[in-house]
Coordinates of C-alpha atoms in Angstrom, one line a residue:
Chain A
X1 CA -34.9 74.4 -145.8
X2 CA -33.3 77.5 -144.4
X3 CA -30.4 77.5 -143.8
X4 CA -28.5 77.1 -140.6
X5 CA -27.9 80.3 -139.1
X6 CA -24.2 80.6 -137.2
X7 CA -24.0 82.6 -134.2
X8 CA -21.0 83.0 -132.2
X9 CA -21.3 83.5 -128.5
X10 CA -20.6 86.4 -126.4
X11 CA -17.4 85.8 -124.7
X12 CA -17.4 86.4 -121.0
X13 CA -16.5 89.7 -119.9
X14 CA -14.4 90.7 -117.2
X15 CA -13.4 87.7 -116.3
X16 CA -10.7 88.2 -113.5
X17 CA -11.6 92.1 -112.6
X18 CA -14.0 91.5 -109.4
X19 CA -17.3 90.2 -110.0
X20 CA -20.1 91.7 -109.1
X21 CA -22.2 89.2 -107.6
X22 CA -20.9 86.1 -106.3
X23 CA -22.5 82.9 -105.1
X24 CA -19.6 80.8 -102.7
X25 CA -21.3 77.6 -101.7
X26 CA -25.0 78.9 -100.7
X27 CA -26.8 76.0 -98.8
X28 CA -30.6 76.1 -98.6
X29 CA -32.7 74.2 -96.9
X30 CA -36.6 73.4 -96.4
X31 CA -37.2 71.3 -93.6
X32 CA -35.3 68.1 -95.0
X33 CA -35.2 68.5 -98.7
X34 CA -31.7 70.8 -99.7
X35 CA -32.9 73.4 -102.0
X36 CA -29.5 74.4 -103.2
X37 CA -26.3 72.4 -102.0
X38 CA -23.6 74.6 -101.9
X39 CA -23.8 76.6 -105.1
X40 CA -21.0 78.7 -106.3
X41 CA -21.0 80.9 -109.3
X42 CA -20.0 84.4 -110.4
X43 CA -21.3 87.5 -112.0
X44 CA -19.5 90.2 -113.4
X45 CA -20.3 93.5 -114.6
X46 CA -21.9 94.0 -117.9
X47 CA -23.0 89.7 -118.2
X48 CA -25.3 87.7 -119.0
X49 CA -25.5 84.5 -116.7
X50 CA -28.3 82.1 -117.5
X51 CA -29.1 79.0 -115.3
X52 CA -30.4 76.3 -116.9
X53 CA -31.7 73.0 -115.4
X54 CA -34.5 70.6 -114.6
X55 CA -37.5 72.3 -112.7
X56 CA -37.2 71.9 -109.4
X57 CA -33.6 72.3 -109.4
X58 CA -32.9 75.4 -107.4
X59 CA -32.6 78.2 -109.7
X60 CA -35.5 80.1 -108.9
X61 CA -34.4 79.4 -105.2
X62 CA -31.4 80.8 -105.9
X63 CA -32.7 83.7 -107.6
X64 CA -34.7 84.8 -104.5
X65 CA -31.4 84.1 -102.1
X66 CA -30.0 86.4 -103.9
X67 CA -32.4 89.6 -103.3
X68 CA -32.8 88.1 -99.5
X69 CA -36.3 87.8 -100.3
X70 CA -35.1 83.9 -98.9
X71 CA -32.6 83.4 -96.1
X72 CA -30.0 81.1 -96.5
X73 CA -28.7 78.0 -94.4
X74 CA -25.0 78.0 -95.3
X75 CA -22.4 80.3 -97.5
X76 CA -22.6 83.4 -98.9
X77 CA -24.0 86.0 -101.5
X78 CA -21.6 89.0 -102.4
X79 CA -22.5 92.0 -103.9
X80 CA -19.6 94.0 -104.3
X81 CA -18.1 93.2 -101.2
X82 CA -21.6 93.6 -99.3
X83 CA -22.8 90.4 -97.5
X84 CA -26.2 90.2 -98.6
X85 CA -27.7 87.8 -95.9
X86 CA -25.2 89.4 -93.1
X87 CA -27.2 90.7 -89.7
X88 CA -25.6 94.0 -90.7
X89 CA -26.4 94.6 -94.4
X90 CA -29.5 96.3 -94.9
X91 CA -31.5 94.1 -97.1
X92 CA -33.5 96.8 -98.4
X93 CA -31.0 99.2 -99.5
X94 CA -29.2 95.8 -101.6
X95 CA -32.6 95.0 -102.7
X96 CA -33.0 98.8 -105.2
X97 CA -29.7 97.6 -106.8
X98 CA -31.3 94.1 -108.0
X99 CA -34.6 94.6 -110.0
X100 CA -36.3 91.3 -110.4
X101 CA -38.6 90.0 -112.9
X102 CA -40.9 87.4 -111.6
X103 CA -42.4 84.1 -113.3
X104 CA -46.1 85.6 -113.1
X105 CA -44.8 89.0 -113.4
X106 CA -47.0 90.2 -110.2
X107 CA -48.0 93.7 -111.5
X108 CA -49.8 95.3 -108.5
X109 CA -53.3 95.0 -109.9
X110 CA -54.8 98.3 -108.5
X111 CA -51.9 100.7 -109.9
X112 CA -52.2 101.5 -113.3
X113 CA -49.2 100.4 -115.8
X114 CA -47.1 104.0 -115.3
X115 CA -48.4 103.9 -111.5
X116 CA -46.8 100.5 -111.4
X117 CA -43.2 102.1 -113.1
X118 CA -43.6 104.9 -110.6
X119 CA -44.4 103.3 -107.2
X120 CA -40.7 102.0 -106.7
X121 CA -39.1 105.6 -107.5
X122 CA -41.8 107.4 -105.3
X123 CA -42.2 104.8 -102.4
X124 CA -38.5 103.9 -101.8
X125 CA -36.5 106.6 -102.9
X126 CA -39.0 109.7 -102.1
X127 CA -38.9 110.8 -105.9
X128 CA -41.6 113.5 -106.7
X129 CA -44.6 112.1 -108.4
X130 CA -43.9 114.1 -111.6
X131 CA -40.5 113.1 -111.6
X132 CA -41.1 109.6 -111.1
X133 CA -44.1 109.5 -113.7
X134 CA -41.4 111.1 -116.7
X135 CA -38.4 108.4 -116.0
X136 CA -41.9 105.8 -115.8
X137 CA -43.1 107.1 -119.4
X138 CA -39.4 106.6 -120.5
X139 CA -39.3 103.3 -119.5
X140 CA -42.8 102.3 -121.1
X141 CA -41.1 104.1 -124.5
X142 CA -38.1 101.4 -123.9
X143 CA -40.3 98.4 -123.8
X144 CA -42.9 99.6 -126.1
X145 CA -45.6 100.4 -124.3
X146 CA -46.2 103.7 -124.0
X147 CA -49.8 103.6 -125.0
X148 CA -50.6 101.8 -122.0
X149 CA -49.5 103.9 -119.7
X150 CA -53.2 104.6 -118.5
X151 CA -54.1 101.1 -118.5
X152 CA -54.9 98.6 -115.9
X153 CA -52.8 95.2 -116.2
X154 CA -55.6 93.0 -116.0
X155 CA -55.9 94.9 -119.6
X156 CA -52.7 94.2 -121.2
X157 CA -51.5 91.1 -122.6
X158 CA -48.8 88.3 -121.0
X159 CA -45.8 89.6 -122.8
X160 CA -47.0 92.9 -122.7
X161 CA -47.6 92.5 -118.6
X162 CA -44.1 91.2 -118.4
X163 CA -42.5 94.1 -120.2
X164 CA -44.3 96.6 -117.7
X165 CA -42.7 93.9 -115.0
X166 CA -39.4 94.5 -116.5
X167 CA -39.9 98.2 -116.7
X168 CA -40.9 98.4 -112.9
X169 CA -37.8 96.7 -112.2
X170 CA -35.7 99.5 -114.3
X171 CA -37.2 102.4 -113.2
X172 CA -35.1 101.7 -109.8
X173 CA -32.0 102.0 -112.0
X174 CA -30.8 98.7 -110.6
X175 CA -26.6 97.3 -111.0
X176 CA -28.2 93.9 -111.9
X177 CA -31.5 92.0 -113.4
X178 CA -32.7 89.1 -111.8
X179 CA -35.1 87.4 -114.3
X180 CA -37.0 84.2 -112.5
X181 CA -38.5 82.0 -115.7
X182 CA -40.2 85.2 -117.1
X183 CA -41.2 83.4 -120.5
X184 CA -42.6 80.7 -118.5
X185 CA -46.2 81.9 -117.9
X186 CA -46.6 83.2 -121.4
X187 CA -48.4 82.1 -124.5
X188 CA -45.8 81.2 -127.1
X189 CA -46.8 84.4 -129.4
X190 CA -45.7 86.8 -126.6
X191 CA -42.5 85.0 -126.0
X192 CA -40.2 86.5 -128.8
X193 CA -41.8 90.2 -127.5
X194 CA -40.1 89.8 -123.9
X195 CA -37.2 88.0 -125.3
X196 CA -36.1 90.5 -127.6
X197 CA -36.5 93.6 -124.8
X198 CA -34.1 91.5 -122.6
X199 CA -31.9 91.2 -125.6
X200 CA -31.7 94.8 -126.0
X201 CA -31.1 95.3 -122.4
X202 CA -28.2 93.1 -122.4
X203 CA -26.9 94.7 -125.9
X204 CA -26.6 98.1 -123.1
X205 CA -24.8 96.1 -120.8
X206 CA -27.3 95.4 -118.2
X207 CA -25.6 92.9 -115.8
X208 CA -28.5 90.2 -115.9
X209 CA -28.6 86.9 -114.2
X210 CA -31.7 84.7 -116.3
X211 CA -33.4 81.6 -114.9
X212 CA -34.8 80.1 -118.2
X213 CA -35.7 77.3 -120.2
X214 CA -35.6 79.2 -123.5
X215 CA -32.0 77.5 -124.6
X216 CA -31.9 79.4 -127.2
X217 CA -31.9 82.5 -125.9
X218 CA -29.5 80.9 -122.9
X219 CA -26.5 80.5 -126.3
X220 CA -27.4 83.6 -127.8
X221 CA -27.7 86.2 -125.3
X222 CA -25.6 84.3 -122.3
X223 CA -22.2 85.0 -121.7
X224 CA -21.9 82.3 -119.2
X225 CA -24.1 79.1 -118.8
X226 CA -24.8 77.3 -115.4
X227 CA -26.5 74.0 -115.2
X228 CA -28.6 73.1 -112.4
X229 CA -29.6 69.8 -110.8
X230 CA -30.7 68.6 -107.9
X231 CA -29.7 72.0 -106.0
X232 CA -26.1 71.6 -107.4
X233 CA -24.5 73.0 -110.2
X234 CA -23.4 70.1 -112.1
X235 CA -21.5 72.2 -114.8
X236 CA -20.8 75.6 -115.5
X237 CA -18.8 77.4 -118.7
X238 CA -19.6 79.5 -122.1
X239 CA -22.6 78.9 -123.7
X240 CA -20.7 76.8 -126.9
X241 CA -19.0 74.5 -124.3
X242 CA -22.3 73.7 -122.2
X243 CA -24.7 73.5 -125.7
X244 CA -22.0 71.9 -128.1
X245 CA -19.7 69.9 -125.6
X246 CA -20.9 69.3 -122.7
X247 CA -18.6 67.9 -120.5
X248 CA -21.0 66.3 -118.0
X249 CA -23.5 63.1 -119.0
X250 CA -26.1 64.7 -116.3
X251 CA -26.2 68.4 -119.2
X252 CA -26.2 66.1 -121.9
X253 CA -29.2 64.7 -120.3
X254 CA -31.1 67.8 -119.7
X255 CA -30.3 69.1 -122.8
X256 CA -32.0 65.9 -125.0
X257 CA -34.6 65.7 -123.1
X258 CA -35.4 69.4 -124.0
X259 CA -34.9 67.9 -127.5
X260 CA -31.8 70.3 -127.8
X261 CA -29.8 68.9 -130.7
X262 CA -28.2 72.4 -131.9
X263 CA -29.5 75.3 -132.8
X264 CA -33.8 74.8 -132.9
X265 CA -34.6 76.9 -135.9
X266 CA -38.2 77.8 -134.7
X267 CA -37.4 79.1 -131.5
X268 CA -34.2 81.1 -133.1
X269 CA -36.3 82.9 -135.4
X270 CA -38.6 84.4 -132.3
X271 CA -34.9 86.7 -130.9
X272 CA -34.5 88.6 -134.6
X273 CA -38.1 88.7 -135.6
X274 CA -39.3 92.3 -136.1
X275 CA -41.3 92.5 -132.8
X276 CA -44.4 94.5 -131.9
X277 CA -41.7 96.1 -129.0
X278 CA -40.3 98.6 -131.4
X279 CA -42.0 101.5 -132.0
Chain B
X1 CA -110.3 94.5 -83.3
X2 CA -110.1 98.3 -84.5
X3 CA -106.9 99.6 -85.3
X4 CA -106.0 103.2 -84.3
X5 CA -102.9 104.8 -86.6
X6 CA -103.1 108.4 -84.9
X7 CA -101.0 106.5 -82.5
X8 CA -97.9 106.8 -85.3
X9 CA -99.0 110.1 -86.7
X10 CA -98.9 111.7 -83.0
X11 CA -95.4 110.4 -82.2
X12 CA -93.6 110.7 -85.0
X13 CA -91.1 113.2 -83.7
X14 CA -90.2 110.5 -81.5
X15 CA -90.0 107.9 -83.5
X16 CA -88.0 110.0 -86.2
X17 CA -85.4 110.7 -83.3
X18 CA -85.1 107.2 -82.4
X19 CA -84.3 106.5 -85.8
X20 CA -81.7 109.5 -85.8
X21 CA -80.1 107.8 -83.2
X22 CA -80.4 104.5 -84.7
X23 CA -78.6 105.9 -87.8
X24 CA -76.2 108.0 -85.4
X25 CA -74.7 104.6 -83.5
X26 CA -74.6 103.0 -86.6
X27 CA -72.4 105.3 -88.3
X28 CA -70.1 105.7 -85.3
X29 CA -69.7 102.4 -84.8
X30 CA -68.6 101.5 -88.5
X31 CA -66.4 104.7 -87.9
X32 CA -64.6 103.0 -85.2
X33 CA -64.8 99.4 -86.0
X34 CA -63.1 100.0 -89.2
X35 CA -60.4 101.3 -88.2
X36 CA -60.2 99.0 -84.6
X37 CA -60.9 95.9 -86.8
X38 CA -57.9 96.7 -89.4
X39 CA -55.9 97.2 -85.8
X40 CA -57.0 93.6 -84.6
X41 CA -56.4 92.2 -87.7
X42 CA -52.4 93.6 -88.1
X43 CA -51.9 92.1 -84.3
X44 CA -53.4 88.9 -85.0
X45 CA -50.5 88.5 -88.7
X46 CA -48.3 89.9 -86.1
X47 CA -44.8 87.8 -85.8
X48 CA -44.7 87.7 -81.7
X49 CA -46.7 84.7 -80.6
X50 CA -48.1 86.8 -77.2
X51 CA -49.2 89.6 -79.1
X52 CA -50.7 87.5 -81.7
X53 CA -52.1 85.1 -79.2
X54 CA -54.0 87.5 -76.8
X55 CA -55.5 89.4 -79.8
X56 CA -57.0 85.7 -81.1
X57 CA -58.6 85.7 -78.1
X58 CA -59.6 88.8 -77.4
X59 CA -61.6 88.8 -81.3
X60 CA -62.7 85.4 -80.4
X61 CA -64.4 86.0 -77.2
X62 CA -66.3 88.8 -78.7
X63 CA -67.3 86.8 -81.9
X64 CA -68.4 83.7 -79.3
X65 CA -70.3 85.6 -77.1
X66 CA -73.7 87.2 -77.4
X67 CA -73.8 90.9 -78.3
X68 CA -76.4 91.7 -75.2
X69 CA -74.4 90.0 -73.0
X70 CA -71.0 92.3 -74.2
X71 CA -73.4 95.4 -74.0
X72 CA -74.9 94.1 -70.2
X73 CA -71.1 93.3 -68.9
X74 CA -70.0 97.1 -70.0
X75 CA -72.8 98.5 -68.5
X76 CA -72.9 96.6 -65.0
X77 CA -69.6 94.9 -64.4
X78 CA -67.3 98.0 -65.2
X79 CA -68.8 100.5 -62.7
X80 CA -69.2 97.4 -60.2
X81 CA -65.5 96.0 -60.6
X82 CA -63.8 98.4 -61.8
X83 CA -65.6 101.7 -60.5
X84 CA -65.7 103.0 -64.6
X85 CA -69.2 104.8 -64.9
X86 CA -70.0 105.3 -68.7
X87 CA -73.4 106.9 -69.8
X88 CA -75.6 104.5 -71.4
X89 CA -74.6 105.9 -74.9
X90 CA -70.7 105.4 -74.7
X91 CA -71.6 102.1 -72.8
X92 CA -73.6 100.9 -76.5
X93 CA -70.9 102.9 -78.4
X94 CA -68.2 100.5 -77.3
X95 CA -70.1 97.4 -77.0
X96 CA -70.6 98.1 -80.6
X97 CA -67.9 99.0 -81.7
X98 CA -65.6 96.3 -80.0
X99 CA -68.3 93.7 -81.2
X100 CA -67.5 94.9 -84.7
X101 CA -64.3 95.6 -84.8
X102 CA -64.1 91.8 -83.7
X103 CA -65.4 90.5 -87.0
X104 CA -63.9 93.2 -89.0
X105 CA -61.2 92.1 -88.0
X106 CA -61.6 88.8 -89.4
X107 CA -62.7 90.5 -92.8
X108 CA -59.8 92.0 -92.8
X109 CA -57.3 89.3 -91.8
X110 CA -59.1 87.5 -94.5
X111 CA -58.4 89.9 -97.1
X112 CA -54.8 90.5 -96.2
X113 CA -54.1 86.7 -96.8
X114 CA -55.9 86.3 -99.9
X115 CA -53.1 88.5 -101.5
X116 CA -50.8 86.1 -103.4
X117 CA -47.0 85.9 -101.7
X118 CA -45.8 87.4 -105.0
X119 CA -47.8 90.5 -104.6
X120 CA -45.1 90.9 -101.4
X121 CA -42.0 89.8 -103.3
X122 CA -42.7 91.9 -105.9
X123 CA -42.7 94.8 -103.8
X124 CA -40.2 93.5 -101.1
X125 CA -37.8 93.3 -104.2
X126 CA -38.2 96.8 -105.0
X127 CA -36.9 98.3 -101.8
X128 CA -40.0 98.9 -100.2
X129 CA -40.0 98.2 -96.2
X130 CA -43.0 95.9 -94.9
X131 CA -45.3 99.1 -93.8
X132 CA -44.8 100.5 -97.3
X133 CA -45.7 97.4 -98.8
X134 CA -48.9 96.9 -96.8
X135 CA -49.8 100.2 -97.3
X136 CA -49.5 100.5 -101.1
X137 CA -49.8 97.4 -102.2
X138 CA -51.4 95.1 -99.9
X139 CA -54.3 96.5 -98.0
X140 CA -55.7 98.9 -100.9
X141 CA -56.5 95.1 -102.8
X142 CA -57.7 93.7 -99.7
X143 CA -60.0 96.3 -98.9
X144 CA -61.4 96.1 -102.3
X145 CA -61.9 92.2 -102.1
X146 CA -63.6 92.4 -98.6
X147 CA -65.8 95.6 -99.1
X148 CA -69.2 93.4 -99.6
X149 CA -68.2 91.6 -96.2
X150 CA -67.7 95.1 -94.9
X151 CA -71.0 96.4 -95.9
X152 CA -72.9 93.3 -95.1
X153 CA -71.6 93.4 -91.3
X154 CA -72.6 97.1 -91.8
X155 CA -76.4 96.2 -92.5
X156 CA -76.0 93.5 -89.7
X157 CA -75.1 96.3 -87.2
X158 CA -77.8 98.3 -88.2
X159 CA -80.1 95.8 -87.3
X160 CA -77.6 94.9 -84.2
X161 CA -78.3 98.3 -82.5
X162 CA -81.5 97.3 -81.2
X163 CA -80.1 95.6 -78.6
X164 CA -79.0 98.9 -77.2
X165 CA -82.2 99.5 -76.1
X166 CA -81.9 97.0 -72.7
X167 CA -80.1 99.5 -71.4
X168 CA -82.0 102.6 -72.6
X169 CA -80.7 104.3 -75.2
X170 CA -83.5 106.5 -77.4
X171 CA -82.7 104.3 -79.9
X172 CA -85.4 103.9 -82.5
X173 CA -86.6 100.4 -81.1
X174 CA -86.4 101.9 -77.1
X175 CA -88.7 104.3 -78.5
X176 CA -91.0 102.4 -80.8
X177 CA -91.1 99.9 -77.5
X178 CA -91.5 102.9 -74.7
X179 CA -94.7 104.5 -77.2
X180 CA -96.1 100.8 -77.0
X181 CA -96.4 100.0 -73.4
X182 CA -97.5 103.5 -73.0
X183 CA -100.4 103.3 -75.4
X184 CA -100.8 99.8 -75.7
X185 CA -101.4 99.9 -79.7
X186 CA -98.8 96.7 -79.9
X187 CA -100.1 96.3 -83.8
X188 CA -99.4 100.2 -85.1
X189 CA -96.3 100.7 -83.5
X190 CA -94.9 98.0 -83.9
X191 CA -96.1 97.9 -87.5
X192 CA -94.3 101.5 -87.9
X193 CA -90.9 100.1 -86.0
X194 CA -90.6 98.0 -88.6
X195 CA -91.8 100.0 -91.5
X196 CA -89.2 102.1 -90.3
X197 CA -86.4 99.1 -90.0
X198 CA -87.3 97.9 -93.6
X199 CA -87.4 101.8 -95.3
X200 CA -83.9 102.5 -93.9
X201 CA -82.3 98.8 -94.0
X202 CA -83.5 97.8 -98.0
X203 CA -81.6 100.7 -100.0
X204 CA -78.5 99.7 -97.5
X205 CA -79.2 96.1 -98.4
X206 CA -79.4 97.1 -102.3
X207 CA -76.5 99.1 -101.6
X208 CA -74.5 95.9 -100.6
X209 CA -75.8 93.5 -103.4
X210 CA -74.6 96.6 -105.7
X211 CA -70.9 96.2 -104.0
X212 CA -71.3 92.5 -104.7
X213 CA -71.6 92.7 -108.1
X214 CA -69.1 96.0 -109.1
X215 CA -66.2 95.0 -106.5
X216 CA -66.4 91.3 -108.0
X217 CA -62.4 89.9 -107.9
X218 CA -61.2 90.0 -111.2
X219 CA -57.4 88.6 -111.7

């Protein structure tokens, strides 16, 4: 057997400097059914916060309260002192500074992969084409793809169609990533691929907020761990409190019934794999 | 019975401008209808209920009534209730063309929706306003899903322009009927009408089976 490899968590950074995103008690509702029940987190510069929970939850809610691309029944989403779902605040100008990566990643089918960088630096911000296509071909480089960059995504591979995903997001040179379950949709070989780019982008000190059910990536990568159920967030802390010590039965719960005793050894493996990302 | 073909030979000139004109209101009409239809259709997803609501009814009376009856109103109500005098070619154009545009409309409505809600997330979360997204992302799929439906409505409208006729436009069926009643060889020309029909509608007809097959949705 191999033998059990130690990792020791990222400590959270910046705690008590002003965080960049905050979530004070956002309510959500659909029709009856409340999505999110007054959920209250923060984000600071430079961390990686992963929410973790049943499905169904709220996270992915969450996630898309956060962008506005949801409105919101009660409390309020910060980003650096701009409301995000106040009358006021221009939702679109908040939107460029959060890049999201989606679940089915939701490529735009008829743009090519470097089309698909480009159109959110030419469409939003006005950049000239050939600008936009250079800072496009960087970005493919960064998530290995560069060969692509003429290629429809109907062409390319799950993992390889969620690395263009994350690369759209990017090339808007956004303050924070919002990733909504993007291992989710993907056949288990493509997994590590995407993991390992969002590793690398939080080893640069991308500020990324991660809906996930990859736990292992959740205690390596996470600086700060939120558990979700039933719309509330039922515990919140470091990743070795929240995986080793839970302090609440309803995480200890979740958490067995994902067959989490430790450290899986399988899934480890996928993060520090050599991956066909590198050049 | 003897059959006499000179009668074709002799007015072919005719015949070959009625089917100019055929082919001309066709291609006008398409050329407004696309546009108008893509109009109706933005309306009708429109979020205010009155403008949304009026524009439903609008494309639904002209999908629920018959075309002739569209192209008789135009030509004999306007100029009676309303005092607007059209000549009998703008009178077809824009029976046509609002006819058409009607069910474009539809086509295109149809197209729009069939775009999965994270094709607009995705671009919503970039920054883009709704225009830009529609523009970019949205319609250039949706016209690509519905162009069979566009060019089977087109071949339907080529046919569809007969009616235009009733109210005497040198159409290529006006003619092909006017050269009848004047010679009274009912078997040749209208034998030749739709020789003519049939030589101009099967390639477009091909055409559209062709679009079928290449524009095929593949996700």
């Amino acid at each position: 057997m191999i033998a059990k490899r130690k990792t020791k968590s990222r400590p959270r950074i910046g705690s008590g400097t002003a965080p960049i995103l905050s979530f004070e008690g956002v309510v959500k509702r659909y029709g009856p059914l409340e999505a999110l029940a007054g959920v209250s987190f923060q984000v600071h510069r430079g961390e990686v916060v992963c929410l973790i929970g049943p499905s169904g939850s709220g996270k992915s809610t969450l996630l898309r309260c956060a962008n506005a691309l949801e409105t919101i029944d009660g409390g309020r989403v910060v980003l650096e002192g701009v409301e995000v779902h106040d009358r006021r605040t221009d939702a679109r100008k908040l939107r460029r500074r959060m890049g999201m990566v989606f679940q089915n990643f939701e490529l735009f089918p008829h743009l090519t992969v470097l089309r698909n960088v480009a159109v959110g630096p030419t469409t939003v911000l006005g950049m000239p084409q050939r600008q936009a296509a250079e800072r496009a071909t960087e970005l493919l480089r960064k998530v290995g793809l560069a060969d692509k960059a003429a290629h429809y995504p109907a062409s390319l591979s799950g993992g390889q169609q969620q690395r263009v995903a994350i690369a759209r997001a990017l090339a808007m040179q956004p303050d924070v990533m919002l990733f909504d379950e993007p291992t989710s949709a993907l056949d288990p070989e493509t997994i590590g691929e995407v993991l390992s780019v969002m590793k690398r982008l939080a080893d640069e000190g991308m500020t990324m907020v991660v809906v996930t059910h990859e736990m292992d990536f959740a205690k390596r990568v996470g600086n700060w761990i939120v558990v979700f159920d039933h719309g509330k967030v039922v515990e919140q802390g470091p990743p070795q409190q929240v995986f080793d010590e839970p302090t609440v039965q309803r995480t200890r719960d979740f958490l067995s019934h994902l067959g989490w005793h430790g450290e899986s050894l399988a899934a480890a493996d996928l993060l520090v794999q050599p991956s066909s990302t590198d050049p | 019975m003897t059959l006499d073909w000179s009668v074709v030979w002799d007015n072919r000139w005719r015949l070959i401008a009625g089917a100019e004109m055929t082919v001309i209101l066709t291609a006008t009409t398409m050329a407004l209808a696309l546009p108008g239809g893509l109009l109706l259709a933005l309306l009708r997803l429109s979020h205010v209920h009155l403008v949304r609501s009026s524009t439903t009814g609008f494309v639904e009376f002209f999908r629920a009534t018959p075309l002739i009856l569209q192209i008789y109103w135009i030509f004999y109500v306007l100029p009676a209730a309303f005092d607007i005098r059209l000549s009998e070619f703008v009178t077809a154009l824009l029976g046509l063309s609002l006819n058409v545009s009607s069910f474009n409309s539809e086509t295109f409505r149809a197209g729009i929706l069939s775009i999965r809600p994270g094709q607009w997330n995705a671009a919503l979360a970039l920054g883009m306003t709704k225009p830009q997204v529609l523009r970019k992302i949205i319609l250039p799929q949706a016209t690509l899903r519905v162009l069979p439906a566009l060019a089977s409505t087109w071949v339907s409208l080529f046919k569809d322009t007969s009616l235009v006729s009733i109210i005497a436009v040198a159409d290529l069926s006006y003619v092909s009927l006017k050269i009848r009643s004047e010679t009274y060889r009912v078997l040749e020309v209208l034998t030749a009408m739709g020789a003519l029909y049939c030589l101009m509608g099967y390639p477009q007809a091909k055409l559209v089976d062709w679009m079928h097959r290449r524009f095929k949705v593949v996700e």
